[in-house]
């Protein structure tokens, strides 16, 4: 799982990468242009086809995320939370993704866990870690829908 700036991803384009987890700004930087929301899914698929990347989880903050890869392309809406701080939300999303994959979850389900972890992190102040109970409740909400 490569979670880093676009120039790092670009340097790795000849290397097989199982996952990249950019946010929209990082993905746009990687492509070298701004994207409209309507173009995101098409651009992600095009990127996968032109690189050695198997799966992308494009995080979109309060708009959720888009998963693209072996299991197709799907939008994952963000659960409604009262935001306190976005610090650490991206890293928490990656941690949720890793946890789900370690538990043998499929790629789409793992992406839902990632969104739940990111949303749980947003509920905490500053750089505090997410609460397990928040993560579990949000994960359950996302995986039921």
Tab-separated table of C-alpha atoms in Angstrom:
chain	number	residue	atom	x	y	z
A	1	UNK	CA	0.000	0.000	0.000
A	2	UNK	CA	1.593	3.222	-1.152
A	3	UNK	CA	0.323	6.277	0.674
A	4	UNK	CA	2.378	9.219	-0.430
A	5	UNK	CA	2.562	12.250	-2.681
A	6	UNK	CA	1.943	12.012	-6.399
A	7	UNK	CA	5.614	12.346	-7.338
A	8	UNK	CA	6.383	9.254	-5.235
A	9	UNK	CA	3.622	7.325	-6.986
A	10	UNK	CA	4.855	8.504	-10.376
A	11	UNK	CA	8.411	7.324	-9.603
A	12	UNK	CA	6.963	3.899	-8.813
A	13	UNK	CA	4.888	3.604	-12.005
A	14	UNK	CA	6.955	0.699	-13.353
A	15	UNK	CA	6.642	-1.178	-10.056
A	16	UNK	CA	3.641	-3.377	-9.308
A	17	UNK	CA	1.703	-1.706	-6.499
A	18	UNK	CA	-1.238	-3.430	-4.850
A	19	UNK	CA	-2.830	-0.226	-3.542
A	20	UNK	CA	-2.419	3.530	-3.695
A	21	UNK	CA	-4.489	5.766	-1.418
A	22	UNK	CA	-4.328	9.363	-2.634
A	23	UNK	CA	-6.770	12.088	-1.767
A	24	UNK	CA	-8.261	14.078	-4.654
A	25	UNK	CA	-5.596	16.812	-4.546
A	26	UNK	CA	-2.775	14.249	-4.557
A	27	UNK	CA	-4.392	12.397	-7.462
A	28	UNK	CA	-4.797	15.627	-9.414
A	29	UNK	CA	-1.146	16.485	-8.738
A	30	UNK	CA	-0.193	13.040	-10.000
A	31	UNK	CA	-2.165	13.579	-13.216
A	32	UNK	CA	-1.016	17.177	-13.562
A	33	UNK	CA	-4.507	18.659	-13.856
A	34	UNK	CA	-7.638	19.460	-11.893
A	35	UNK	CA	-10.563	17.094	-12.235
A	36	UNK	CA	-14.295	17.538	-12.044
A	37	UNK	CA	-16.122	15.215	-9.666
A	38	UNK	CA	-17.888	13.604	-12.631
A	39	UNK	CA	-14.531	12.638	-14.167
A	40	UNK	CA	-12.967	10.947	-11.145
A	41	UNK	CA	-14.111	7.371	-11.729
A	42	UNK	CA	-13.090	7.427	-15.386
A	43	UNK	CA	-9.701	8.933	-14.549
A	44	UNK	CA	-9.030	6.350	-11.840
A	45	UNK	CA	-9.803	3.465	-14.211
A	46	UNK	CA	-7.621	5.045	-16.884
A	47	UNK	CA	-4.786	5.410	-14.380
A	48	UNK	CA	-5.017	1.744	-13.362
A	49	UNK	CA	-4.973	0.657	-17.003
A	50	UNK	CA	-1.839	2.718	-17.688
A	51	UNK	CA	0.141	1.779	-14.581
A	52	UNK	CA	1.069	-1.264	-12.540
A	53	UNK	CA	-1.414	-0.349	-9.825
A	54	UNK	CA	-3.989	-2.968	-8.886
A	55	UNK	CA	-6.333	-0.952	-6.623
A	56	UNK	CA	-6.934	2.705	-5.826
A	57	UNK	CA	-8.788	4.116	-2.880
A	58	UNK	CA	-9.310	7.788	-3.703
A	59	UNK	CA	-10.322	9.569	-0.519
A	60	UNK	CA	-12.676	12.522	-0.876
A	61	UNK	CA	-13.070	13.770	2.703
A	62	UNK	CA	-16.702	14.455	3.555
A	63	UNK	CA	-17.733	12.993	0.172
A	64	UNK	CA	-16.371	9.553	1.082
A	65	UNK	CA	-14.101	7.676	-1.283
A	66	UNK	CA	-13.977	5.913	-4.617
A	67	UNK	CA	-12.643	2.378	-4.836
A	68	UNK	CA	-11.388	1.144	-8.205
A	69	UNK	CA	-9.667	-2.101	-8.982
A	70	UNK	CA	-10.220	-5.811	-9.409
A	71	UNK	CA	-13.736	-5.559	-7.983
A	72	UNK	CA	-14.873	-2.722	-10.243
A	73	UNK	CA	-15.445	0.926	-9.418
A	74	UNK	CA	-17.672	1.988	-6.542
A	75	UNK	CA	-18.314	5.129	-4.565
A	76	UNK	CA	-18.385	4.787	-0.779
A	77	UNK	CA	-20.311	7.653	0.838
A	78	UNK	CA	-18.899	9.137	4.007
A	79	UNK	CA	-20.996	8.506	7.082
A	80	UNK	CA	-22.402	11.613	8.702
A	81	UNK	CA	-20.299	12.651	11.672
A	82	UNK	CA	-19.794	15.842	13.634
A	83	UNK	CA	-16.289	16.796	12.500
A	84	UNK	CA	-13.816	17.978	15.106
A	85	UNK	CA	-10.473	17.730	13.272
A	86	UNK	CA	-9.282	16.215	10.002
A	87	UNK	CA	-5.773	15.666	11.374
A	88	UNK	CA	-4.833	12.030	10.911
A	89	UNK	CA	-7.953	11.065	8.963
A	90	UNK	CA	-6.007	9.925	5.910
A	91	UNK	CA	-3.562	7.886	7.957
A	92	UNK	CA	-6.460	6.371	9.890
A	93	UNK	CA	-8.140	5.427	6.605
A	94	UNK	CA	-4.987	3.604	5.508
A	95	UNK	CA	-4.874	1.849	8.883
A	96	UNK	CA	-8.501	0.750	8.432
A	97	UNK	CA	-7.658	-0.564	4.974
A	98	UNK	CA	-4.674	-2.519	6.290
A	99	UNK	CA	-6.707	-3.935	9.173
A	100	UNK	CA	-9.470	-5.130	6.853
A	101	UNK	CA	-7.045	-6.721	4.414
A	102	UNK	CA	-5.261	-8.436	7.314
A	103	UNK	CA	-8.657	-9.858	8.311
A	104	UNK	CA	-9.128	-11.267	4.810
A	105	UNK	CA	-11.792	-8.807	3.683
A	106	UNK	CA	-12.355	-8.252	-0.042
A	107	UNK	CA	-11.116	-5.019	-1.617
A	108	UNK	CA	-14.438	-3.176	-1.568
A	109	UNK	CA	-15.194	-4.141	2.027
A	110	UNK	CA	-11.653	-3.113	2.999
A	111	UNK	CA	-12.330	0.261	1.376
A	112	UNK	CA	-15.474	0.627	3.497
A	113	UNK	CA	-13.410	-0.091	6.627
A	114	UNK	CA	-10.975	2.612	5.491
A	115	UNK	CA	-13.761	5.184	5.129
A	116	UNK	CA	-15.124	4.219	8.565
A	117	UNK	CA	-11.687	4.650	10.152
A	118	UNK	CA	-11.166	8.033	8.492
A	119	UNK	CA	-14.602	9.219	9.628
A	120	UNK	CA	-13.951	7.976	13.175
A	121	UNK	CA	-10.690	9.958	13.229
A	122	UNK	CA	-12.516	13.139	12.164
A	123	UNK	CA	-14.595	12.870	15.345
A	124	UNK	CA	-11.512	13.308	17.564
A	125	UNK	CA	-9.638	16.502	18.428
A	126	UNK	CA	-6.246	17.308	16.920
A	127	UNK	CA	-3.961	14.348	16.551
A	128	UNK	CA	-5.850	12.074	18.963
A	129	UNK	CA	-6.363	8.527	17.798
A	130	UNK	CA	-9.796	7.380	16.756
A	131	UNK	CA	-12.007	5.584	19.241
A	132	UNK	CA	-12.485	1.895	18.556
A	133	UNK	CA	-16.194	2.149	19.383
A	134	UNK	CA	-16.657	4.964	16.823
A	135	UNK	CA	-14.818	2.949	14.189
A	136	UNK	CA	-16.860	-0.182	14.842
A	137	UNK	CA	-20.182	1.683	14.744
A	138	UNK	CA	-19.299	3.515	11.517
A	139	UNK	CA	-17.954	0.329	9.940
A	140	UNK	CA	-21.193	-1.461	10.738
A	141	UNK	CA	-23.203	1.436	9.264
A	142	UNK	CA	-21.185	1.439	6.039
A	143	UNK	CA	-21.058	-2.310	5.575
A	144	UNK	CA	-24.835	-2.647	6.004
A	145	UNK	CA	-25.613	-0.172	3.234
